[in-house]
């Protein structure tokens, strides 16, 4: 066993859950055998604590590095910040330039606030929207972080978030006074939204992801926009995950539907922490009626990295590259499935593509574990998804599929009667986030 | 007018409030004339956008840089992270090492979680404590961030936070269902705590700053510890501001009173974003019963900077240096007041020292503005406080007092009848945070 698993064993005694992010728990990939920690990352390669090199054909930092790990121009901007100073009694000018750029990219918006995590950006947006609407109730569709306002969904209905976040989530530690303040609805079901609105005259805010596992049905987003406007409900698009994947900015630009507010995160700083909220002036100014302030929102690396990232993205049209690569990967999963006699279904934005194999014996999680186990042996990080970056070349994709074919052929034998559990070298991986609604 | 004020005018049209942190709004210092933005910061010097150099004798990044701006060893650790990669699909080992160190420094604690802002660390601690206690009600004393759980204090009593955060704060955008979940109490008033506990059997958590404007009266913290234990209430010390100012770790180490949980922030990464929560195992494990997870909590700069910072702090005993310098500054403010016939009172930890001048005409805010205005002209950032760093030498302090004496003498003439408003070149500064209770 490598140094990584040794350290992770210690981590579990020091950190509840072992990591800071559920999706990076080794158990989500390969319990007891995932390398767990990195010493180095560059392009689409990651090195573990033993110096082993891996091709990252999975979550790429959970989607933070659309330009690859260690993009030279972004890193150079960060180095300059380290040289000149990250923090001071004065503010950093980069936050103003970044606000200007995001608003130029989204002309429906007028003002911005920045944070350093997606959960914060979500909570800031909700605070501002509630202050602007004067109403407490929020309708949601999607994954919007860990804060009380969101997890409170499960106070009234234990499975309220099962299709948006995780099944069976207990809202432990969320005050019961928040019951019925956040109401979930299923994606692409416009009647569900109509019903929520008609039953809740005190609903002031509707927050959703622009796309879930599958995109919007024709007219769905337009209708959401229309009925929120008619009912004086602030429409927020959570673009923390979807931003910069198909357009230069929010995914909503693709559909031509404009919200009242939007949040960005993940890819915006190419691996450096920066998230933000943009919105219309009359709404954003409500931030002044309340208190939203944090020391580390003034650090400089975040906005400096974002400015450099946006610059590279715009010049390289990175969203086109990652979408094309993602489409090709998606196509080849299906093709490989057909070739190997496996039923493969795919989902997600092309740049955040996911697949699963239908198992007669309901063994999909065991197969997923087996895929990770076998691919790791040949130096590839693989699960059931690829978050594409511009450093993923055709050669990388070819190598991935060359190795994956051997694993798929083995899975075919499991479907035909061989025992997958006999060849698993550790426990089956945990089920992860669900974006199935 | 300099470039900074030009940019700030633009910022106010793009960012509600103009900045990300209330305490860094130019209006808090010198409305219309504060340089507002920095190009560079090093040691205890800051350069504005016009290249003007200033000696920072005020908030030093709001207390983030106890080792001075751009500490070489800390910056070197960050440069290495930029070189090797800030983010990946794997986790960074530094978070485990940092957990280990913080727990070694605080042997009453067993486990840690990390965040990137103080507000987050506060909200994470409350979520975990509520999950562990199974109770929603929290008693608080101090400044604990911007999140709903804290600002909800003002839902029941408009001035509930006036002595802890700001007077007259409207809890706009905070759901009304949180009313009466957070109950404020005044520092050093043990009977207030007894009363809250007896009236609220559903109180599960008590969070407080270890010291406010003045330290604890003999036996106060011990009694807090005793009655929280007797009543099965989780005691949390918010050390985001006080940590590393007088001890290597929490200020509570000075008083020998151990909480069940504590938060750290600000100084811990010497200007890089990192905050954390530590606590006893049986409490911290409650994090597993709920959902607390964020993408950017996995970035590497934060814990790497913290490890380097702790290393330098321990070797240099920085808390002794800044405390000694702070005591000297505090002593000299009083001395200067006496010399100039002004009544000066001081408050705060020595390393975060504050003063005010008693004005017969209630002109203190005008005097404070005048001090900032005049000191700025001689290249010194000054307000009514100094957050001390190890880069503040005797020469810096001497220069500060040499210039401050001229300003104090002028203030004496205002007290004797001259008009301070006639010499102010812009509006009076805004009142800031209050830590008066």
JSON list of C-alpha atoms in Angstrom, two decimals, chain B residues 26-192:
[
{"chain": "B", "resi": 26, "resn": "UNK", "atom": "CA", "xyz": [-12.35, 53.75, 2.16]},
{"chain": "B", "resi": 27, "resn": "UNK", "atom": "CA", "xyz": [-15.16, 55.52, 4.03]},
{"chain": "B", "resi": 28, "resn": "UNK", "atom": "CA", "xyz": [-14.10, 53.72, 7.19]},
{"chain": "B", "resi": 29, "resn": "UNK", "atom": "CA", "xyz": [-10.80, 55.60, 7.00]},
{"chain": "B", "resi": 30, "resn": "UNK", "atom": "CA", "xyz": [-10.89, 58.78, 4.92]},
{"chain": "B", "resi": 31, "resn": "UNK", "atom": "CA", "xyz": [-13.90, 59.27, 2.66]},
{"chain": "B", "resi": 32, "resn": "UNK", "atom": "CA", "xyz": [-12.96, 60.58, -0.80]},
{"chain": "B", "resi": 33, "resn": "UNK", "atom": "CA", "xyz": [-9.23, 60.61, -0.07]},
{"chain": "B", "resi": 34, "resn": "UNK", "atom": "CA", "xyz": [-8.17, 57.13, 1.02]},
{"chain": "B", "resi": 35, "resn": "UNK", "atom": "CA", "xyz": [-5.88, 55.50, -1.59]},
{"chain": "B", "resi": 36, "resn": "UNK", "atom": "CA", "xyz": [-8.25, 52.48, -1.48]},
{"chain": "B", "resi": 37, "resn": "UNK", "atom": "CA", "xyz": [-6.21, 50.02, -3.61]},
{"chain": "B", "resi": 38, "resn": "UNK", "atom": "CA", "xyz": [-2.73, 48.57, -3.44]},
{"chain": "B", "resi": 39, "resn": "UNK", "atom": "CA", "xyz": [-0.21, 47.67, -6.07]},
{"chain": "B", "resi": 40, "resn": "UNK", "atom": "CA", "xyz": [2.29, 46.15, -3.65]},
{"chain": "B", "resi": 41, "resn": "UNK", "atom": "CA", "xyz": [2.72, 45.26, 0.02]},
{"chain": "B", "resi": 42, "resn": "UNK", "atom": "CA", "xyz": [5.88, 44.14, 1.82]},
{"chain": "B", "resi": 43, "resn": "UNK", "atom": "CA", "xyz": [6.88, 44.08, 5.47]},
{"chain": "B", "resi": 44, "resn": "UNK", "atom": "CA", "xyz": [4.77, 46.83, 7.03]},
{"chain": "B", "resi": 45, "resn": "UNK", "atom": "CA", "xyz": [4.74, 48.95, 3.85]},
{"chain": "B", "resi": 46, "resn": "UNK", "atom": "CA", "xyz": [1.96, 49.31, 1.28]},
{"chain": "B", "resi": 47, "resn": "UNK", "atom": "CA", "xyz": [2.12, 50.99, -2.13]},
{"chain": "B", "resi": 48, "resn": "UNK", "atom": "CA", "xyz": [-0.96, 52.52, -3.74]},
{"chain": "B", "resi": 49, "resn": "UNK", "atom": "CA", "xyz": [-1.84, 52.51, -7.46]},
{"chain": "B", "resi": 50, "resn": "UNK", "atom": "CA", "xyz": [0.19, 55.70, -8.00]},
{"chain": "B", "resi": 51, "resn": "UNK", "atom": "CA", "xyz": [3.29, 54.07, -6.51]},
{"chain": "B", "resi": 52, "resn": "UNK", "atom": "CA", "xyz": [3.18, 56.04, -3.27]},
{"chain": "B", "resi": 53, "resn": "UNK", "atom": "CA", "xyz": [4.69, 54.19, -0.33]},
{"chain": "B", "resi": 54, "resn": "UNK", "atom": "CA", "xyz": [2.97, 54.08, 3.06]},
{"chain": "B", "resi": 55, "resn": "UNK", "atom": "CA", "xyz": [3.97, 52.75, 6.45]},
{"chain": "B", "resi": 56, "resn": "UNK", "atom": "CA", "xyz": [1.02, 50.64, 7.61]},
{"chain": "B", "resi": 57, "resn": "UNK", "atom": "CA", "xyz": [0.30, 51.60, 11.22]},
{"chain": "B", "resi": 58, "resn": "UNK", "atom": "CA", "xyz": [-3.30, 50.51, 11.08]},
{"chain": "B", "resi": 59, "resn": "UNK", "atom": "CA", "xyz": [-5.12, 47.23, 10.34]},
{"chain": "B", "resi": 60, "resn": "UNK", "atom": "CA", "xyz": [-2.34, 45.35, 8.46]},
{"chain": "B", "resi": 61, "resn": "UNK", "atom": "CA", "xyz": [-4.76, 43.53, 6.16]},
{"chain": "B", "resi": 62, "resn": "UNK", "atom": "CA", "xyz": [-7.27, 43.42, 9.06]},
{"chain": "B", "resi": 63, "resn": "UNK", "atom": "CA", "xyz": [-4.88, 41.36, 11.16]},
{"chain": "B", "resi": 64, "resn": "UNK", "atom": "CA", "xyz": [-4.01, 38.73, 8.57]},
{"chain": "B", "resi": 65, "resn": "UNK", "atom": "CA", "xyz": [-0.29, 39.48, 8.44]},
{"chain": "B", "resi": 66, "resn": "UNK", "atom": "CA", "xyz": [1.19, 39.11, 11.90]},
{"chain": "B", "resi": 67, "resn": "UNK", "atom": "CA", "xyz": [4.53, 38.23, 10.24]},
{"chain": "B", "resi": 68, "resn": "UNK", "atom": "CA", "xyz": [4.30, 41.25, 7.95]},
{"chain": "B", "resi": 69, "resn": "UNK", "atom": "CA", "xyz": [3.30, 41.38, 4.31]},
{"chain": "B", "resi": 70, "resn": "UNK", "atom": "CA", "xyz": [5.17, 39.04, 2.01]},
{"chain": "B", "resi": 71, "resn": "UNK", "atom": "CA", "xyz": [7.00, 36.96, 4.60]},
{"chain": "B", "resi": 72, "resn": "UNK", "atom": "CA", "xyz": [9.74, 35.22, 2.59]},
{"chain": "B", "resi": 73, "resn": "UNK", "atom": "CA", "xyz": [9.34, 31.74, 4.07]},
{"chain": "B", "resi": 74, "resn": "UNK", "atom": "CA", "xyz": [5.56, 31.73, 3.77]},
{"chain": "B", "resi": 75, "resn": "UNK", "atom": "CA", "xyz": [5.72, 33.08, 0.22]},
{"chain": "B", "resi": 76, "resn": "UNK", "atom": "CA", "xyz": [8.28, 30.45, -0.69]},
{"chain": "B", "resi": 77, "resn": "UNK", "atom": "CA", "xyz": [5.90, 27.70, 0.45]},
{"chain": "B", "resi": 78, "resn": "UNK", "atom": "CA", "xyz": [3.16, 29.24, -1.70]},
{"chain": "B", "resi": 79, "resn": "UNK", "atom": "CA", "xyz": [5.48, 29.53, -4.70]},
{"chain": "B", "resi": 80, "resn": "UNK", "atom": "CA", "xyz": [6.21, 25.84, -4.36]},
{"chain": "B", "resi": 81, "resn": "UNK", "atom": "CA", "xyz": [2.49, 25.10, -4.43]},
{"chain": "B", "resi": 82, "resn": "UNK", "atom": "CA", "xyz": [2.08, 27.20, -7.57]},
{"chain": "B", "resi": 83, "resn": "UNK", "atom": "CA", "xyz": [4.99, 25.28, -9.09]},
{"chain": "B", "resi": 84, "resn": "UNK", "atom": "CA", "xyz": [3.72, 21.81, -8.11]},
{"chain": "B", "resi": 85, "resn": "UNK", "atom": "CA", "xyz": [-0.02, 22.44, -8.43]},
{"chain": "B", "resi": 86, "resn": "UNK", "atom": "CA", "xyz": [-2.69, 23.97, -6.20]},
{"chain": "B", "resi": 87, "resn": "UNK", "atom": "CA", "xyz": [-5.49, 21.59, -6.99]},
{"chain": "B", "resi": 88, "resn": "UNK", "atom": "CA", "xyz": [-6.04, 18.08, -8.28]},
{"chain": "B", "resi": 89, "resn": "UNK", "atom": "CA", "xyz": [-8.39, 15.13, -8.21]},
{"chain": "B", "resi": 90, "resn": "UNK", "atom": "CA", "xyz": [-6.42, 13.90, -5.20]},
{"chain": "B", "resi": 91, "resn": "UNK", "atom": "CA", "xyz": [-6.32, 15.78, -1.90]},
{"chain": "B", "resi": 92, "resn": "UNK", "atom": "CA", "xyz": [-3.39, 17.81, -0.60]},
{"chain": "B", "resi": 93, "resn": "UNK", "atom": "CA", "xyz": [-1.39, 16.17, 2.19]},
{"chain": "B", "resi": 94, "resn": "UNK", "atom": "CA", "xyz": [-0.80, 19.56, 3.82]},
{"chain": "B", "resi": 95, "resn": "UNK", "atom": "CA", "xyz": [-4.35, 19.58, 5.22]},
{"chain": "B", "resi": 96, "resn": "UNK", "atom": "CA", "xyz": [-3.56, 16.48, 7.25]},
{"chain": "B", "resi": 97, "resn": "UNK", "atom": "CA", "xyz": [-0.26, 17.90, 8.51]},
{"chain": "B", "resi": 98, "resn": "UNK", "atom": "CA", "xyz": [-2.01, 21.13, 9.49]},
{"chain": "B", "resi": 99, "resn": "UNK", "atom": "CA", "xyz": [-4.72, 19.23, 11.38]},
{"chain": "B", "resi": 100, "resn": "UNK", "atom": "CA", "xyz": [-2.00, 17.35, 13.20]},
{"chain": "B", "resi": 101, "resn": "UNK", "atom": "CA", "xyz": [-0.18, 20.55, 14.18]},
{"chain": "B", "resi": 102, "resn": "UNK", "atom": "CA", "xyz": [-3.23, 22.44, 15.40]},
{"chain": "B", "resi": 103, "resn": "UNK", "atom": "CA", "xyz": [-4.24, 19.48, 17.53]},
{"chain": "B", "resi": 104, "resn": "UNK", "atom": "CA", "xyz": [-0.72, 19.11, 18.92]},
{"chain": "B", "resi": 105, "resn": "UNK", "atom": "CA", "xyz": [-0.91, 22.80, 19.92]},
{"chain": "B", "resi": 106, "resn": "UNK", "atom": "CA", "xyz": [-4.31, 22.25, 21.55]},
{"chain": "B", "resi": 107, "resn": "UNK", "atom": "CA", "xyz": [-4.20, 18.85, 23.23]},
{"chain": "B", "resi": 108, "resn": "UNK", "atom": "CA", "xyz": [-7.85, 19.09, 24.37]},
{"chain": "B", "resi": 109, "resn": "UNK", "atom": "CA", "xyz": [-8.85, 18.82, 20.68]},
{"chain": "B", "resi": 110, "resn": "UNK", "atom": "CA", "xyz": [-8.82, 15.69, 18.50]},
{"chain": "B", "resi": 111, "resn": "UNK", "atom": "CA", "xyz": [-10.07, 16.63, 15.05]},
{"chain": "B", "resi": 112, "resn": "UNK", "atom": "CA", "xyz": [-10.10, 19.52, 12.58]},
{"chain": "B", "resi": 113, "resn": "UNK", "atom": "CA", "xyz": [-11.94, 20.81, 9.52]},
{"chain": "B", "resi": 114, "resn": "UNK", "atom": "CA", "xyz": [-10.64, 23.59, 7.29]},
{"chain": "B", "resi": 115, "resn": "UNK", "atom": "CA", "xyz": [-12.35, 26.35, 5.34]},
{"chain": "B", "resi": 116, "resn": "UNK", "atom": "CA", "xyz": [-11.15, 29.44, 3.54]},
{"chain": "B", "resi": 117, "resn": "UNK", "atom": "CA", "xyz": [-12.99, 32.26, 5.34]},
{"chain": "B", "resi": 118, "resn": "UNK", "atom": "CA", "xyz": [-13.79, 33.07, 8.95]},
{"chain": "B", "resi": 119, "resn": "UNK", "atom": "CA", "xyz": [-17.52, 33.25, 8.30]},
{"chain": "B", "resi": 120, "resn": "UNK", "atom": "CA", "xyz": [-17.40, 29.71, 6.94]},
{"chain": "B", "resi": 121, "resn": "UNK", "atom": "CA", "xyz": [-15.39, 28.41, 9.91]},
{"chain": "B", "resi": 122, "resn": "UNK", "atom": "CA", "xyz": [-17.99, 29.97, 12.21]},
{"chain": "B", "resi": 123, "resn": "UNK", "atom": "CA", "xyz": [-20.89, 28.43, 10.29]},
{"chain": "B", "resi": 124, "resn": "UNK", "atom": "CA", "xyz": [-19.19, 25.01, 10.11]},
{"chain": "B", "resi": 125, "resn": "UNK", "atom": "CA", "xyz": [-18.58, 25.06, 13.86]},
{"chain": "B", "resi": 126, "resn": "UNK", "atom": "CA", "xyz": [-22.22, 25.93, 14.54]},
{"chain": "B", "resi": 127, "resn": "UNK", "atom": "CA", "xyz": [-23.52, 23.24, 12.16]},
{"chain": "B", "resi": 128, "resn": "UNK", "atom": "CA", "xyz": [-21.32, 20.59, 13.82]},
{"chain": "B", "resi": 129, "resn": "UNK", "atom": "CA", "xyz": [-22.17, 21.76, 17.34]},
{"chain": "B", "resi": 130, "resn": "UNK", "atom": "CA", "xyz": [-25.90, 21.81, 16.63]},
{"chain": "B", "resi": 131, "resn": "UNK", "atom": "CA", "xyz": [-25.69, 18.35, 15.06]},
{"chain": "B", "resi": 132, "resn": "UNK", "atom": "CA", "xyz": [-23.76, 17.07, 18.08]},
{"chain": "B", "resi": 133, "resn": "UNK", "atom": "CA", "xyz": [-26.01, 18.65, 20.70]},
{"chain": "B", "resi": 134, "resn": "UNK", "atom": "CA", "xyz": [-29.25, 17.99, 18.86]},
{"chain": "B", "resi": 135, "resn": "UNK", "atom": "CA", "xyz": [-30.36, 21.47, 19.93]},
{"chain": "B", "resi": 136, "resn": "UNK", "atom": "CA", "xyz": [-30.83, 24.55, 17.78]},
{"chain": "B", "resi": 137, "resn": "UNK", "atom": "CA", "xyz": [-30.32, 27.41, 20.24]},
{"chain": "B", "resi": 138, "resn": "UNK", "atom": "CA", "xyz": [-26.97, 29.17, 20.47]},
{"chain": "B", "resi": 139, "resn": "UNK", "atom": "CA", "xyz": [-25.76, 31.85, 22.89]},
{"chain": "B", "resi": 140, "resn": "UNK", "atom": "CA", "xyz": [-23.14, 34.24, 21.51]},
{"chain": "B", "resi": 141, "resn": "UNK", "atom": "CA", "xyz": [-20.78, 36.96, 22.63]},
{"chain": "B", "resi": 142, "resn": "UNK", "atom": "CA", "xyz": [-18.65, 38.60, 19.98]},
{"chain": "B", "resi": 143, "resn": "UNK", "atom": "CA", "xyz": [-18.25, 39.02, 16.26]},
{"chain": "B", "resi": 144, "resn": "UNK", "atom": "CA", "xyz": [-18.83, 35.73, 14.43]},
{"chain": "B", "resi": 145, "resn": "UNK", "atom": "CA", "xyz": [-19.25, 36.54, 10.73]},
{"chain": "B", "resi": 146, "resn": "UNK", "atom": "CA", "xyz": [-22.07, 37.29, 8.31]},
{"chain": "B", "resi": 147, "resn": "UNK", "atom": "CA", "xyz": [-24.02, 34.04, 8.08]},
{"chain": "B", "resi": 148, "resn": "UNK", "atom": "CA", "xyz": [-27.74, 33.64, 8.78]},
{"chain": "B", "resi": 149, "resn": "UNK", "atom": "CA", "xyz": [-27.26, 31.78, 12.08]},
{"chain": "B", "resi": 150, "resn": "UNK", "atom": "CA", "xyz": [-25.45, 34.83, 13.53]},
{"chain": "B", "resi": 151, "resn": "UNK", "atom": "CA", "xyz": [-27.25, 37.79, 11.96]},
{"chain": "B", "resi": 152, "resn": "UNK", "atom": "CA", "xyz": [-30.56, 36.16, 13.00]},
{"chain": "B", "resi": 153, "resn": "UNK", "atom": "CA", "xyz": [-29.77, 37.53, 16.49]},
{"chain": "B", "resi": 154, "resn": "UNK", "atom": "CA", "xyz": [-31.31, 40.79, 15.33]},
{"chain": "B", "resi": 155, "resn": "UNK", "atom": "CA", "xyz": [-34.60, 39.20, 14.26]},
{"chain": "B", "resi": 156, "resn": "UNK", "atom": "CA", "xyz": [-35.89, 39.34, 17.81]},
{"chain": "B", "resi": 157, "resn": "UNK", "atom": "CA", "xyz": [-34.14, 42.45, 19.02]},
{"chain": "B", "resi": 158, "resn": "UNK", "atom": "CA", "xyz": [-32.96, 45.09, 16.58]},
{"chain": "B", "resi": 159, "resn": "UNK", "atom": "CA", "xyz": [-29.97, 46.05, 18.70]},
{"chain": "B", "resi": 160, "resn": "UNK", "atom": "CA", "xyz": [-29.02, 42.50, 19.67]},
{"chain": "B", "resi": 161, "resn": "UNK", "atom": "CA", "xyz": [-25.76, 42.75, 17.75]},
{"chain": "B", "resi": 162, "resn": "UNK", "atom": "CA", "xyz": [-25.09, 46.43, 18.38]},
{"chain": "B", "resi": 163, "resn": "UNK", "atom": "CA", "xyz": [-22.35, 45.72, 20.90]},
{"chain": "B", "resi": 164, "resn": "UNK", "atom": "CA", "xyz": [-20.99, 42.69, 19.07]},
{"chain": "B", "resi": 165, "resn": "UNK", "atom": "CA", "xyz": [-20.96, 43.75, 15.41]},
{"chain": "B", "resi": 166, "resn": "UNK", "atom": "CA", "xyz": [-22.64, 47.02, 14.41]},
{"chain": "B", "resi": 167, "resn": "UNK", "atom": "CA", "xyz": [-25.43, 49.11, 15.86]},
{"chain": "B", "resi": 168, "resn": "UNK", "atom": "CA", "xyz": [-28.70, 49.36, 13.92]},
{"chain": "B", "resi": 169, "resn": "UNK", "atom": "CA", "xyz": [-28.09, 46.34, 11.69]},
{"chain": "B", "resi": 170, "resn": "UNK", "atom": "CA", "xyz": [-31.21, 45.16, 9.87]},
{"chain": "B", "resi": 171, "resn": "UNK", "atom": "CA", "xyz": [-31.27, 41.37, 9.44]},
{"chain": "B", "resi": 172, "resn": "UNK", "atom": "CA", "xyz": [-32.61, 41.80, 5.88]},
{"chain": "B", "resi": 173, "resn": "UNK", "atom": "CA", "xyz": [-32.61, 38.53, 3.96]},
{"chain": "B", "resi": 174, "resn": "UNK", "atom": "CA", "xyz": [-32.30, 36.34, 7.07]},
{"chain": "B", "resi": 175, "resn": "UNK", "atom": "CA", "xyz": [-35.27, 33.94, 7.31]},
{"chain": "B", "resi": 176, "resn": "UNK", "atom": "CA", "xyz": [-37.67, 34.83, 10.09]},
{"chain": "B", "resi": 177, "resn": "UNK", "atom": "CA", "xyz": [-37.91, 31.17, 11.12]},
{"chain": "B", "resi": 178, "resn": "UNK", "atom": "CA", "xyz": [-34.53, 31.66, 12.80]},
{"chain": "B", "resi": 179, "resn": "UNK", "atom": "CA", "xyz": [-35.99, 34.09, 15.34]},
{"chain": "B", "resi": 180, "resn": "UNK", "atom": "CA", "xyz": [-34.80, 33.39, 18.90]},
{"chain": "B", "resi": 181, "resn": "UNK", "atom": "CA", "xyz": [-32.28, 30.76, 17.84]},
{"chain": "B", "resi": 182, "resn": "UNK", "atom": "CA", "xyz": [-29.27, 32.97, 18.64]},
{"chain": "B", "resi": 183, "resn": "UNK", "atom": "CA", "xyz": [-29.16, 34.86, 21.91]},
{"chain": "B", "resi": 184, "resn": "UNK", "atom": "CA", "xyz": [-26.50, 37.49, 22.63]},
{"chain": "B", "resi": 185, "resn": "UNK", "atom": "CA", "xyz": [-24.95, 38.12, 26.02]},
{"chain": "B", "resi": 186, "resn": "UNK", "atom": "CA", "xyz": [-22.56, 40.74, 27.35]},
{"chain": "B", "resi": 187, "resn": "UNK", "atom": "CA", "xyz": [-18.97, 39.88, 28.11]},
{"chain": "B", "resi": 188, "resn": "UNK", "atom": "CA", "xyz": [-17.87, 39.51, 31.72]},
{"chain": "B", "resi": 189, "resn": "UNK", "atom": "CA", "xyz": [-21.47, 39.27, 32.93]},
{"chain": "B", "resi": 190, "resn": "UNK", "atom": "CA", "xyz": [-21.75, 35.72, 34.23]},
{"chain": "B", "resi": 191, "resn": "UNK", "atom": "CA", "xyz": [-25.29, 36.25, 35.47]},
{"chain": "B", "resi": 192, "resn": "UNK", "atom": "CA", "xyz": [-26.44, 37.02, 31.94]}
]
